[in-house]
Each structure stands twice: as C-alpha cells, then as structure tokens.
CSV table of N, CA and C in Angstrom, one decimal:
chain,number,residue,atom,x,y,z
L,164,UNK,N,29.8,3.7,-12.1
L,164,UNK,CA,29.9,3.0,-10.8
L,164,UNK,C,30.1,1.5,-11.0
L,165,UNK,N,29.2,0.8,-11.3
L,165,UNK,CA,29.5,-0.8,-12.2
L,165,UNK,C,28.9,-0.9,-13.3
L,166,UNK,N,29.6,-1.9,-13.6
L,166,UNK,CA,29.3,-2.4,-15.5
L,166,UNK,C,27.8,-3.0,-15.0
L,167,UNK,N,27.2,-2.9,-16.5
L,167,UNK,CA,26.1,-3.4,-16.7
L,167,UNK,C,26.3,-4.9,-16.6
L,168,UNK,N,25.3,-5.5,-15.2
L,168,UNK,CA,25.2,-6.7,-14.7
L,168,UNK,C,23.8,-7.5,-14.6
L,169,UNK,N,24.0,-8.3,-14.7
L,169,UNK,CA,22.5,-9.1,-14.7
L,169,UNK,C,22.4,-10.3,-13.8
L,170,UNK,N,21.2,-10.9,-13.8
L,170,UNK,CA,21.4,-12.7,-12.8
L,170,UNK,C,21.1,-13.5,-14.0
L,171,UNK,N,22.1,-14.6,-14.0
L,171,UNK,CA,21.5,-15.3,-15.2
L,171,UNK,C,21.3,-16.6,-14.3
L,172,UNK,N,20.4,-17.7,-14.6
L,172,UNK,CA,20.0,-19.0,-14.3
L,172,UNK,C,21.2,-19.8,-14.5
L,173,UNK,N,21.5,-20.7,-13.7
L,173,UNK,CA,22.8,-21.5,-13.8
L,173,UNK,C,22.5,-22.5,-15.3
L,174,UNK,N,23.4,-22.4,-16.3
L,174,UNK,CA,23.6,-22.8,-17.6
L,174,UNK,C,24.7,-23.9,-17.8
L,175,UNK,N,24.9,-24.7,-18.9
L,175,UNK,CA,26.0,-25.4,-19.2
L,175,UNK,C,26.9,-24.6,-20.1
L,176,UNK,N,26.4,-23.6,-20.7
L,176,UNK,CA,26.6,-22.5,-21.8
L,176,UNK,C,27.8,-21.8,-21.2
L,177,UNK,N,27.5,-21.5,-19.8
L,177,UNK,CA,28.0,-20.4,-18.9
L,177,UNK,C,29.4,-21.2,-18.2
L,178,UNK,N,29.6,-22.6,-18.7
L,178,UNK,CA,30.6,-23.2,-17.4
L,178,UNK,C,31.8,-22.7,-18.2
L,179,UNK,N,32.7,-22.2,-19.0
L,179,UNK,CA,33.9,-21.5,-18.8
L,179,UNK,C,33.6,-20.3,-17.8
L,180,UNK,N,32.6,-19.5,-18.4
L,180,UNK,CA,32.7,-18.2,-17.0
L,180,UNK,C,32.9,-18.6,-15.6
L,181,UNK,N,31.6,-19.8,-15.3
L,181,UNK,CA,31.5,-20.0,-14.0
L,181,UNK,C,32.6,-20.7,-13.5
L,182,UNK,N,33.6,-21.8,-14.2
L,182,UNK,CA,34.6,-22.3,-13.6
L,182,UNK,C,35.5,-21.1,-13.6
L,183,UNK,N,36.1,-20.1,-14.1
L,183,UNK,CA,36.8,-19.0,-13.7
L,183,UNK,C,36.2,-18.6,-12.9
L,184,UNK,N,35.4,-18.1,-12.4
L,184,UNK,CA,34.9,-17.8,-11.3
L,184,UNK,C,35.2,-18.5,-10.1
L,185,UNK,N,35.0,-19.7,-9.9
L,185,UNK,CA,34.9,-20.9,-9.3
L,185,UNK,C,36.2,-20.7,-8.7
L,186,UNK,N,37.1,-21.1,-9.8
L,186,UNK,CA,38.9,-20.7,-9.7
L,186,UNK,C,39.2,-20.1,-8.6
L,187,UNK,N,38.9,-18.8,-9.2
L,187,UNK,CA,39.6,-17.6,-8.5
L,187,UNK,C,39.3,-17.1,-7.1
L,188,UNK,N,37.7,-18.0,-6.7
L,188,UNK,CA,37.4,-17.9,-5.6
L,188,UNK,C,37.9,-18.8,-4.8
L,189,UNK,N,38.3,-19.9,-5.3
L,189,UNK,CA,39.0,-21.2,-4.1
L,189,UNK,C,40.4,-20.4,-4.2
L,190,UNK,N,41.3,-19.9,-5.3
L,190,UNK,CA,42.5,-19.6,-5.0
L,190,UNK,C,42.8,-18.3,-4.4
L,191,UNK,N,41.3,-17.7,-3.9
L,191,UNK,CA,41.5,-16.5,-2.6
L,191,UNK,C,41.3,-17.0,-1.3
L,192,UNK,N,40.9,-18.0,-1.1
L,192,UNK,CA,41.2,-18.6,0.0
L,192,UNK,C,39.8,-18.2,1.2
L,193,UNK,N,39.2,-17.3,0.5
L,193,UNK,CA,37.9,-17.2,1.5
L,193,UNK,C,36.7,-18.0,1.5
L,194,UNK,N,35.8,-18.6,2.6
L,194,UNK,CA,34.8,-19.3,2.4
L,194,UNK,C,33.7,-18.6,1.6
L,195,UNK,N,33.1,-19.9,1.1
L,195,UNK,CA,32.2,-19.8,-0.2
L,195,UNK,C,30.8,-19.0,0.3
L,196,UNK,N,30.4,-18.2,-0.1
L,196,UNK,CA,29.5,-17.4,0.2
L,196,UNK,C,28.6,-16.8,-1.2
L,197,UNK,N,27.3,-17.0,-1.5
L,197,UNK,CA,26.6,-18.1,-0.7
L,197,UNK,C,27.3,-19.7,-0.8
L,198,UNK,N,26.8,-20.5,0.0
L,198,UNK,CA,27.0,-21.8,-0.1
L,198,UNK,C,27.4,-22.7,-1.5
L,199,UNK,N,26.1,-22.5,-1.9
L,199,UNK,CA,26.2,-22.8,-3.5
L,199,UNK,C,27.2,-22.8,-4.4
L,200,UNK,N,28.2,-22.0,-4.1
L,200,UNK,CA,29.4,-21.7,-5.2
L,200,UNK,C,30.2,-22.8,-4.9
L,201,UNK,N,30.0,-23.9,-3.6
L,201,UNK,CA,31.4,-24.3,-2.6
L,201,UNK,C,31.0,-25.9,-3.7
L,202,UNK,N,30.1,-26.2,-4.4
L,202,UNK,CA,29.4,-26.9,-4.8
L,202,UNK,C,30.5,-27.3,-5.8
L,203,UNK,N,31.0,-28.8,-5.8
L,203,UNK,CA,32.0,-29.0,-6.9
L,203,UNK,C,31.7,-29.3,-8.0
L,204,UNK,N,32.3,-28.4,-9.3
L,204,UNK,CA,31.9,-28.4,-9.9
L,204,UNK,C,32.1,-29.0,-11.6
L,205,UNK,N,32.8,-30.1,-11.0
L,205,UNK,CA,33.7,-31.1,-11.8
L,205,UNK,C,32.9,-31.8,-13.5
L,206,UNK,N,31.6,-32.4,-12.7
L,206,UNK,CA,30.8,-32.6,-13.4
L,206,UNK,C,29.8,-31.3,-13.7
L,207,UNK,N,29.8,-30.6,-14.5
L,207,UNK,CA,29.5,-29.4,-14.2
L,207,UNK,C,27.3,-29.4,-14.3
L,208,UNK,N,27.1,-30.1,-15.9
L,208,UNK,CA,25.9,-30.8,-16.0
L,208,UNK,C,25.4,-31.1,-14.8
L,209,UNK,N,26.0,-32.0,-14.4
L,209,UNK,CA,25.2,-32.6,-12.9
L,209,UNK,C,24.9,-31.5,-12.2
L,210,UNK,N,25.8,-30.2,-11.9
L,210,UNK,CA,25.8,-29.2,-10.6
L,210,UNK,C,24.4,-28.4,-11.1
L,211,UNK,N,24.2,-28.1,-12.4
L,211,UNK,CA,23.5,-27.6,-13.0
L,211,UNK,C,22.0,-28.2,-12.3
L,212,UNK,N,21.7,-29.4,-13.0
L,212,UNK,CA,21.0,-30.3,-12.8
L,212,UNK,C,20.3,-30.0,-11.0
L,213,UNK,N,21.5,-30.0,-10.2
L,213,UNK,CA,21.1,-29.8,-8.8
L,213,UNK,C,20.3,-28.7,-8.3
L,214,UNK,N,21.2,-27.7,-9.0
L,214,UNK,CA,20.6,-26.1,-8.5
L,214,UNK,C,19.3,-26.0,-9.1
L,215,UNK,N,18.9,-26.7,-10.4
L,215,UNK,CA,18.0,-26.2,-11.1
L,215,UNK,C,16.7,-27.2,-9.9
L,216,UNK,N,17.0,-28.5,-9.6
L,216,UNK,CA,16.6,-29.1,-8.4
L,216,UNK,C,15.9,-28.7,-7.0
L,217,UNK,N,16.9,-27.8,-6.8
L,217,UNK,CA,16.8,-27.0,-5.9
L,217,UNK,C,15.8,-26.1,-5.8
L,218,UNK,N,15.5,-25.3,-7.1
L,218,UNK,CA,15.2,-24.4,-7.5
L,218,UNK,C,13.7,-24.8,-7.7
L,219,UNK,N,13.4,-26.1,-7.8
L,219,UNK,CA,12.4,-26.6,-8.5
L,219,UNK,C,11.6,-27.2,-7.3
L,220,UNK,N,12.0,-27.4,-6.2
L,220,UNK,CA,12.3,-28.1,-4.7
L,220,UNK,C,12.3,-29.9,-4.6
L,221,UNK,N,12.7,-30.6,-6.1
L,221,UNK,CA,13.1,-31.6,-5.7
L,221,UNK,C,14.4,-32.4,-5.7
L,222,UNK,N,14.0,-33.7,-4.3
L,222,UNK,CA,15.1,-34.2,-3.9
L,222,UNK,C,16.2,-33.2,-3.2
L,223,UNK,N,15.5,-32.5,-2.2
L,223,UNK,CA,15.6,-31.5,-1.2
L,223,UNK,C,16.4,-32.4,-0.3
L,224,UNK,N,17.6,-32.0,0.3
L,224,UNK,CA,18.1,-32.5,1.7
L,224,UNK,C,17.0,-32.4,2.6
L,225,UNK,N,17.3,-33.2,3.5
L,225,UNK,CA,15.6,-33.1,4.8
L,225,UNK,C,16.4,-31.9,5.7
L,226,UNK,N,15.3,-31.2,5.9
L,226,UNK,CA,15.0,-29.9,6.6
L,226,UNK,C,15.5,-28.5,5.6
L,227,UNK,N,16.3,-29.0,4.7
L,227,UNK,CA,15.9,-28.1,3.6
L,227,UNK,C,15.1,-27.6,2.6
L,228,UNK,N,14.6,-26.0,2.4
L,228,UNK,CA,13.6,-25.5,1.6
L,228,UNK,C,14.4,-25.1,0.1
L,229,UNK,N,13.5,-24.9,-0.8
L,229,UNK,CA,13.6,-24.9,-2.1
L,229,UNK,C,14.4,-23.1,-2.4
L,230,UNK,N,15.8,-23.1,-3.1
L,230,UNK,CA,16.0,-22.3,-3.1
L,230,UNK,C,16.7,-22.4,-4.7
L,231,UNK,N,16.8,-21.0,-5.3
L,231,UNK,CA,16.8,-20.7,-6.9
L,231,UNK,C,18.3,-19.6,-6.2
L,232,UNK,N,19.1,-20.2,-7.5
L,232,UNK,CA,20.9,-19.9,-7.7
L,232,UNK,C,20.3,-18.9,-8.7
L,233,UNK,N,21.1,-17.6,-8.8
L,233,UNK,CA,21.3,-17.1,-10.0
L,233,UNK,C,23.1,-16.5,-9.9
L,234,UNK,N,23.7,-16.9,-11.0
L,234,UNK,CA,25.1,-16.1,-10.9
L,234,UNK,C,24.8,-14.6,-11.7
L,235,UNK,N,26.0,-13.7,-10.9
L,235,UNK,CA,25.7,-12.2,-11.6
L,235,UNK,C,27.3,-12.2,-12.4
L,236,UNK,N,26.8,-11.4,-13.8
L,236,UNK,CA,27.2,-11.9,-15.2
L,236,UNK,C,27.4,-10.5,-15.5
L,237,UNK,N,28.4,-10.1,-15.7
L,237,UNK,CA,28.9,-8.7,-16.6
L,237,UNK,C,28.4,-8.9,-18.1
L,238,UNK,N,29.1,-7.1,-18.6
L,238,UNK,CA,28.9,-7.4,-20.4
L,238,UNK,C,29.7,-8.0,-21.1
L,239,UNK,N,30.5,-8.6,-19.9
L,239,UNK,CA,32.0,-9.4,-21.2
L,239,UNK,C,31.5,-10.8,-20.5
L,240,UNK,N,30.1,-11.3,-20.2
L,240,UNK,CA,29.5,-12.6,-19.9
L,240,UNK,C,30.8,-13.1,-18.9
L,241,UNK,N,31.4,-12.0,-17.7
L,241,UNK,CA,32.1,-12.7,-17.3
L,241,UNK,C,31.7,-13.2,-15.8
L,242,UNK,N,31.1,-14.1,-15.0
L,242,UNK,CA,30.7,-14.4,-13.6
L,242,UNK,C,31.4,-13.8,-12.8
L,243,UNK,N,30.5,-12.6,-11.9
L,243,UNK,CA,31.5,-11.5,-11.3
L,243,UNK,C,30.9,-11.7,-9.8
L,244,UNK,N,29.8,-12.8,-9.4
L,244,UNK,CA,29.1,-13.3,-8.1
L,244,UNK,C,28.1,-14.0,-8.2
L,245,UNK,N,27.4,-14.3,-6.9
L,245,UNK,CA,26.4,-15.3,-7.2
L,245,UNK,C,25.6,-14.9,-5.9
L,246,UNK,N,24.2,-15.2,-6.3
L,246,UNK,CA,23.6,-15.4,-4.8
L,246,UNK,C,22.8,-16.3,-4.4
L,247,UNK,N,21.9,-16.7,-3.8
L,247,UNK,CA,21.1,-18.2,-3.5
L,247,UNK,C,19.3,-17.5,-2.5
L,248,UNK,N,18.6,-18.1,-3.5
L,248,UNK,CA,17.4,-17.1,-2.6
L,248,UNK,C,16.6,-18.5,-2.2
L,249,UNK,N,16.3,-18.2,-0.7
L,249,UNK,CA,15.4,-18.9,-0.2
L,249,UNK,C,14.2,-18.8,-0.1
L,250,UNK,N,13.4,-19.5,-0.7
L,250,UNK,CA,12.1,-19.8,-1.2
L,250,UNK,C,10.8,-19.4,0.1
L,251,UNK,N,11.7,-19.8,1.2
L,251,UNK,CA,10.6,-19.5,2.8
L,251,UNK,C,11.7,-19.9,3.8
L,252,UNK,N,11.2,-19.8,5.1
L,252,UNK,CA,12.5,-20.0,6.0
L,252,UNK,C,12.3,-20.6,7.1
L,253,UNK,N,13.2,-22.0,7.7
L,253,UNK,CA,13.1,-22.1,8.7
L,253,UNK,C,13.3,-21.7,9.8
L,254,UNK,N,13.4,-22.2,11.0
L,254,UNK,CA,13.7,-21.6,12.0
L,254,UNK,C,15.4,-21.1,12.3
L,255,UNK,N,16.2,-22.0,11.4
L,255,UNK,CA,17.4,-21.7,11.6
L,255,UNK,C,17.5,-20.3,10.7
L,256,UNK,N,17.2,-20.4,9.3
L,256,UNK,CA,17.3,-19.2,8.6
L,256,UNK,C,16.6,-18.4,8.9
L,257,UNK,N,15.3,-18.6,9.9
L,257,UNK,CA,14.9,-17.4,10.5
L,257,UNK,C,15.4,-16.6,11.3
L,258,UNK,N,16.9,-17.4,12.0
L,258,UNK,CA,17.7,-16.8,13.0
L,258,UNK,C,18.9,-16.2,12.2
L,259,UNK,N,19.5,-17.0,11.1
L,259,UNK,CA,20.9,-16.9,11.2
L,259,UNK,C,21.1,-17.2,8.9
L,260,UNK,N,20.2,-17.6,8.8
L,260,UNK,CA,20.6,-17.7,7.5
L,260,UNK,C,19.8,-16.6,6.6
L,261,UNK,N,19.0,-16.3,6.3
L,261,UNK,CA,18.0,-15.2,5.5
L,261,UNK,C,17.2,-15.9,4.9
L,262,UNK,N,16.8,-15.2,3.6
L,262,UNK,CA,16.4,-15.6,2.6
L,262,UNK,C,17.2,-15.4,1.4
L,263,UNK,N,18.0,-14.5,1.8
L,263,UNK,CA,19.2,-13.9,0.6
L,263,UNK,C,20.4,-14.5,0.6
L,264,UNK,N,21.1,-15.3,0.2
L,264,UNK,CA,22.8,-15.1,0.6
L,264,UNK,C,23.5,-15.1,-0.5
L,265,UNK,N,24.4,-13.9,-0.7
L,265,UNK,CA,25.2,-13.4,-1.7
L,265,UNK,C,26.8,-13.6,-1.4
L,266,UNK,N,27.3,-13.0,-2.8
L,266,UNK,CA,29.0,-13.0,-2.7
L,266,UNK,C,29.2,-12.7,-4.0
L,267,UNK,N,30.4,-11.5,-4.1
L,267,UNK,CA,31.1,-11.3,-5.0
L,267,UNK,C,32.1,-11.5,-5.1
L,268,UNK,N,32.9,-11.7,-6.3
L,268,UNK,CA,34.4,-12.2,-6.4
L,268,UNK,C,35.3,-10.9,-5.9
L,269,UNK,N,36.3,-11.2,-4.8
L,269,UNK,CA,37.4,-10.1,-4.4
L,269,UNK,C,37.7,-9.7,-5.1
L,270,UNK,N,38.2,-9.7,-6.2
L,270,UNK,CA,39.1,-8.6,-7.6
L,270,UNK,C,37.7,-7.6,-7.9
L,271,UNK,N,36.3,-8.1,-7.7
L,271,UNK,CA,35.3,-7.3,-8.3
L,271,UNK,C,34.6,-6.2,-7.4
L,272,UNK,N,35.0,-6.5,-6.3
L,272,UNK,CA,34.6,-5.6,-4.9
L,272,UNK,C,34.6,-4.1,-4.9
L,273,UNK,N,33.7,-3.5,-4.2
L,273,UNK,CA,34.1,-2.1,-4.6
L,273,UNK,C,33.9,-1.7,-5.4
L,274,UNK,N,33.0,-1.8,-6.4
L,274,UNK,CA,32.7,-1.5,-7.9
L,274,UNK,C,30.7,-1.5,-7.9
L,275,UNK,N,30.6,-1.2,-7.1
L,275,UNK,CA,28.7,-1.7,-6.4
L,275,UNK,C,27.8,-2.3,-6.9
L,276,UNK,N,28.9,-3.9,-7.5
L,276,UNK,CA,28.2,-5.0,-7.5
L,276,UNK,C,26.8,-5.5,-6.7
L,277,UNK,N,27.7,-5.7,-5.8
L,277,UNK,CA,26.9,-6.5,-4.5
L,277,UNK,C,25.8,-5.8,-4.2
L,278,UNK,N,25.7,-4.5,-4.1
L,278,UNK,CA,24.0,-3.4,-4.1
L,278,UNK,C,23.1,-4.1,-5.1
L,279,UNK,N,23.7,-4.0,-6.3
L,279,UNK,CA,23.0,-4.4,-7.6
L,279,UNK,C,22.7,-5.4,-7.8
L,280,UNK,N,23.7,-6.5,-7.2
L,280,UNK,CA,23.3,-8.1,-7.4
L,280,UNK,C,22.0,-7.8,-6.0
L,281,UNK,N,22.1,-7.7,-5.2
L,281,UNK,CA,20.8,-7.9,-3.7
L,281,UNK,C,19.5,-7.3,-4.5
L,282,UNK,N,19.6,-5.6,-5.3
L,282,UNK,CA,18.6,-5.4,-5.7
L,282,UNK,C,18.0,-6.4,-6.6
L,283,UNK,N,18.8,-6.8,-7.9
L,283,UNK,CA,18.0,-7.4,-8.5
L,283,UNK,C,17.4,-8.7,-7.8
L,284,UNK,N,17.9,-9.2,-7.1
L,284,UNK,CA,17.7,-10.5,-6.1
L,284,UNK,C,16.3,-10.4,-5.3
L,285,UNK,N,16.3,-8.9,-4.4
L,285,UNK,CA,15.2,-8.8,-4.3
L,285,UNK,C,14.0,-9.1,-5.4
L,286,UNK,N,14.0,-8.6,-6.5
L,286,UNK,CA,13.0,-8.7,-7.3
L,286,UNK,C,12.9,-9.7,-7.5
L,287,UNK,N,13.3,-11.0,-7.7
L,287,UNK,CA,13.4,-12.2,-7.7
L,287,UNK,C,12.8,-12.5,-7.0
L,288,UNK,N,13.3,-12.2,-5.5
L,288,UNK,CA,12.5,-13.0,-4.3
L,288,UNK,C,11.0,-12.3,-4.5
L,289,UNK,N,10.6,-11.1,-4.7
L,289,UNK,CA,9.5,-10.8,-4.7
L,289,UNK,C,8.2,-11.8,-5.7
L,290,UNK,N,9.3,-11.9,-6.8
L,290,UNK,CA,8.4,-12.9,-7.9
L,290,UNK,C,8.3,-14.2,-7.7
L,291,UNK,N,9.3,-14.8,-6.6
L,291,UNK,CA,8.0,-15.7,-5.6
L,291,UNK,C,7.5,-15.7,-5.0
L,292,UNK,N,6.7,-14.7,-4.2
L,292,UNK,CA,5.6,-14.4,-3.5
L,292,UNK,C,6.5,-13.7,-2.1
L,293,UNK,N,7.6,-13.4,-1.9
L,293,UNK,CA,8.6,-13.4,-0.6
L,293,UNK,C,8.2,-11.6,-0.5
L,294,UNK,N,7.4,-11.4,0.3
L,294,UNK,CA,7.2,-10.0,0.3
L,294,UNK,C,7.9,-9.1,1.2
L,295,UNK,N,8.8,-9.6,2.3
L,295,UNK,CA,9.7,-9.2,2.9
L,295,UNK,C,10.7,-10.1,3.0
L,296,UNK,N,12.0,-9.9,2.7
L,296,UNK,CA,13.2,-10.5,2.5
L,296,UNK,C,13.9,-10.0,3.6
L,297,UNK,N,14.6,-11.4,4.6
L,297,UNK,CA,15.1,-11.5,5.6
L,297,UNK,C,16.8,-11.7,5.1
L,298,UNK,N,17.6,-10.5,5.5
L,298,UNK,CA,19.1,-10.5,4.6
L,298,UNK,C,20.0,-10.4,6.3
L,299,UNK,N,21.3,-11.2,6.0
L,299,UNK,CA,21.9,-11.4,7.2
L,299,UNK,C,23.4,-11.2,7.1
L,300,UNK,N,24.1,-10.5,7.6
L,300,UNK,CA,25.5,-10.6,7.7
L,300,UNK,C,26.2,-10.9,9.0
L,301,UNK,N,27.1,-11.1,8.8
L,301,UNK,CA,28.5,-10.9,10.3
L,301,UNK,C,28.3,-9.6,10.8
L,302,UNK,N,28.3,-9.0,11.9
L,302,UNK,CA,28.5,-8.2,12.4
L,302,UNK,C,29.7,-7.4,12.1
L,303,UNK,N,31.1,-8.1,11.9
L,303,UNK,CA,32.0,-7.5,11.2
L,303,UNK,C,31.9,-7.6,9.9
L,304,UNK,N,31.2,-7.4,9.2
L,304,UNK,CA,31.0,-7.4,7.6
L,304,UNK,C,30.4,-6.0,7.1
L,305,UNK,N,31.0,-5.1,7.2
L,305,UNK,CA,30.5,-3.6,7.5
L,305,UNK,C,30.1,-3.4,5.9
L,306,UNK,N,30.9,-3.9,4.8
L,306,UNK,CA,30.4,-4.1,3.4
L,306,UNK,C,29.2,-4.2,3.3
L,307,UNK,N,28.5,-5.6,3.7
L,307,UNK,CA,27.8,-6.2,3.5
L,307,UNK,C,26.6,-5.6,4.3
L,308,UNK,N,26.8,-5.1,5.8
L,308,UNK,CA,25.9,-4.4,6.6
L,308,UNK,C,25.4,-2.9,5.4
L,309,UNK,N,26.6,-2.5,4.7
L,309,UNK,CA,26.2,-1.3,3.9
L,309,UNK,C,25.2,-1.4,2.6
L,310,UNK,N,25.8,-2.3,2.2
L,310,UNK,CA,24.5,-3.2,0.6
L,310,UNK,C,23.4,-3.0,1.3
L,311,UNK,N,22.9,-4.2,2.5
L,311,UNK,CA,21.4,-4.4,2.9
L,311,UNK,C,21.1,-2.7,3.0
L,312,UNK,N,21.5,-2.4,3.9
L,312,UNK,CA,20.7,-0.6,3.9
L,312,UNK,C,21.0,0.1,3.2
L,313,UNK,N,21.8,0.0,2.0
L,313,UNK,CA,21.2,0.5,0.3
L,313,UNK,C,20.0,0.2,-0.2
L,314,UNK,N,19.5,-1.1,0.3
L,314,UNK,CA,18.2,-2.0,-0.7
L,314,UNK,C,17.2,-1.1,0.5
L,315,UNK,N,17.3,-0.8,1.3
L,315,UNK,CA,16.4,-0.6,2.5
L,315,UNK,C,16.4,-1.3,3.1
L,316,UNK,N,17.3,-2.1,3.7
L,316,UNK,CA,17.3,-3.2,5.1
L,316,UNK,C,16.7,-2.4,6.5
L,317,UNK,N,16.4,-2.6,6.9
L,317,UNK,CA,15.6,-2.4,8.2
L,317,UNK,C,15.9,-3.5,9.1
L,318,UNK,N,17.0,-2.9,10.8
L,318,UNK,CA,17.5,-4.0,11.2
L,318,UNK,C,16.7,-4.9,11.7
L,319,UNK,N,16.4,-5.3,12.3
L,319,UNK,CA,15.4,-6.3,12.8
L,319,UNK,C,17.1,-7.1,14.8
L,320,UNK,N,16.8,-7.3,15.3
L,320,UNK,CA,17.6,-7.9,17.0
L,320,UNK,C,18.5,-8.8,15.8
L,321,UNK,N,19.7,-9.0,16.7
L,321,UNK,CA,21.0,-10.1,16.0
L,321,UNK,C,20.6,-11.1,16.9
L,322,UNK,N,21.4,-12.0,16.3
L,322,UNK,CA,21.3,-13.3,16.9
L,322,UNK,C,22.4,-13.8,16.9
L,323,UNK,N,23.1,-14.5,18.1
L,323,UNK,CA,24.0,-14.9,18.2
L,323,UNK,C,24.4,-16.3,18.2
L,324,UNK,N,25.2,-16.4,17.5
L,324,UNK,CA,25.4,-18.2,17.0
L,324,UNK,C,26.6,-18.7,18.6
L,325,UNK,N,26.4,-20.4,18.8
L,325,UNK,CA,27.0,-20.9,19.4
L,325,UNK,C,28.7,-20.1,20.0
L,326,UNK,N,29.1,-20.4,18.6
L,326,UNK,CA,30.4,-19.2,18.8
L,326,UNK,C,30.4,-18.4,19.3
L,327,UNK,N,29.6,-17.4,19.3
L,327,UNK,CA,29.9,-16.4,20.0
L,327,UNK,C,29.7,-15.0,19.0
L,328,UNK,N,29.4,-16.0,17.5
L,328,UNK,CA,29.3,-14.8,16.5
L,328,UNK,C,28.3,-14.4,16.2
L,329,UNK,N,27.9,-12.8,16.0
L,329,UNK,CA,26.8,-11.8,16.1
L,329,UNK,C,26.4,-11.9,14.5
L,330,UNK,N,25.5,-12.4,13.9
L,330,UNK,CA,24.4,-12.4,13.3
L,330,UNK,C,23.5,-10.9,13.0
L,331,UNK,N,23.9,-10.2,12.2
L,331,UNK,CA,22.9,-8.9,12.1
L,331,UNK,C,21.6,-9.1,11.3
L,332,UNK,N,20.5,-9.0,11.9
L,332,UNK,CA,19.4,-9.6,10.6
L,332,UNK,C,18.9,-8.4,10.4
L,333,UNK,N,18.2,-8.2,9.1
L,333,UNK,CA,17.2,-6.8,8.0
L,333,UNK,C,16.7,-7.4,7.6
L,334,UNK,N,15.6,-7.1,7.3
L,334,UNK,CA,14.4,-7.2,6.6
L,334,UNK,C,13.9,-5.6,5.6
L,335,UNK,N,14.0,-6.2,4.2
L,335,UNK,CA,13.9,-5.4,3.0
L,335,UNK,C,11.8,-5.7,2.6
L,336,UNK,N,11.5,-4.9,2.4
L,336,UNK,CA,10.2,-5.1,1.3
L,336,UNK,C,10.7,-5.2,0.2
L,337,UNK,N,10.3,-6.2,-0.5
L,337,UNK,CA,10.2,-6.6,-1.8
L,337,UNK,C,9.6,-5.3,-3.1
C-alpha cells in the first residue's frame, strides 16, 4: 500500500530532500498546506532554527501557540509531506484550524501516505499531553475528509469561514 515512512524533526542534514520537496510543491501551483512548508526556505539553517522555535514555543508570533513540524520521509530519505501539530488551541483553531495540519506531495497521493503521516502525528500529539486531536478539512476535500475517519475522526458541527467556506471539524483520541 505505501513505502515505509516515518516523521523526522526538521534537520540541516535533510535540506536536499526538503528543498525538492519544497520545489515541486511551489511548481504544482497549490497552496501550502500545512502552512509551514510555505516558509522560505533560502536560508535553510535559519528555517530550521524557527520550526525548532516554534516547537520549543519561543519568540512565538502574538496570539500564536507552540507548534512542532515534522516532515514524512520515505526509505529512499526522500520528503514525501509534512504536517504541523498544535500544541493547544485557540479560539480560531478551535473553529477552523485544528490541532493537526498536514499535506502530501501530488506525485505521492494515493499511495496512503496521508493515513499514515495523521496516524503517526497522532501519536505525537498524544506525547504532548493532546488527548483528543481536533483535525479539520474543506468540506470539498473528500481525501482528506477520508484520512481523518481512517484515524477515527469523529465529526464534531462545521464551521463556516467569512467566505462562505465549510470547515469540517473531527475529533480523534489520541
């Protein structure tokens, strides 16, 4: 079904993989999902530096919480997605952003990455104390609606953004 994948901690080791990665996601032309990936990654040390920051919760943007990057890493060490776990949630991620936000590379789709990257993610969020994980998609994102109720998403009411766009929220036990 998929290659043997893992989450590895964002590295300097890793920046050939992750700039291919990087690549191939700006030249498919779809928004960066999670956020994190949209992160330029020029000085790569520094980006590192940030996430690990992040991860650690300092020098946090104000009204943002502490959240830990891991990218998912095939057996040919090649960066095949990433996701961004949030540490606790505000009121906006309590509406519309989660605790989880993932993304796999288009050429890698379809291969049941994305199941595998959320489960192991879960276990991550569990090992910071997150004992129910708040996971969110588009309403048109029927993919993505399918991953969460793999892990056992349980829907929980949508929430509708200014636009007009439908917000599906689940909630997983850790």
């Amino acid at each position: 079904m998929h290659n043997q994948v893992t989450l590895a901690e964002p590295t300097v080791e890793l920046a050939p993989q992750y700039l291919a990665f990087y690549e191939e996601w700006l030249a498919c032309g779809e928004i960066f999902v999670p956020w994190v990936i949209g992160i330029d990654p020029t000085d790569f040390a520094a980006m590192v530096r940030y996430l690990q920051d992040n991860a650690d919760g300092v020098n946090l943007k104000e009204g943002w919480v502490p959240s830990s990057t891991y990218w998912l890493v095939n057996a040919d060490s090649k960066v095949v997605g990433a996701v961004n776990i949030r540490h606790r949630l505000t009121g906006k991620l309590l509406q519309s952003g989660g605790h989880i936000g993932y993304g796999i590379l288009r050429s890698e789709r379809r291969k049941g990455l994305a199941t595998e990257l959320l489960r192991q993610a879960l276990l991550k969020a569990g090992g910071l104390g997150i004992t129910k994980a708040l996971v969110v998609c588009d309403d048109s994102n029927i993919a993505s609606e399918r991953t969460i109720r793999r892990n056992g998403g349980v829907e929980d009411s949508s929430y509708i953004e200014e636009d007009g766009n439908v917000i599906r929220r689940f909630w997983i036990e850790t």
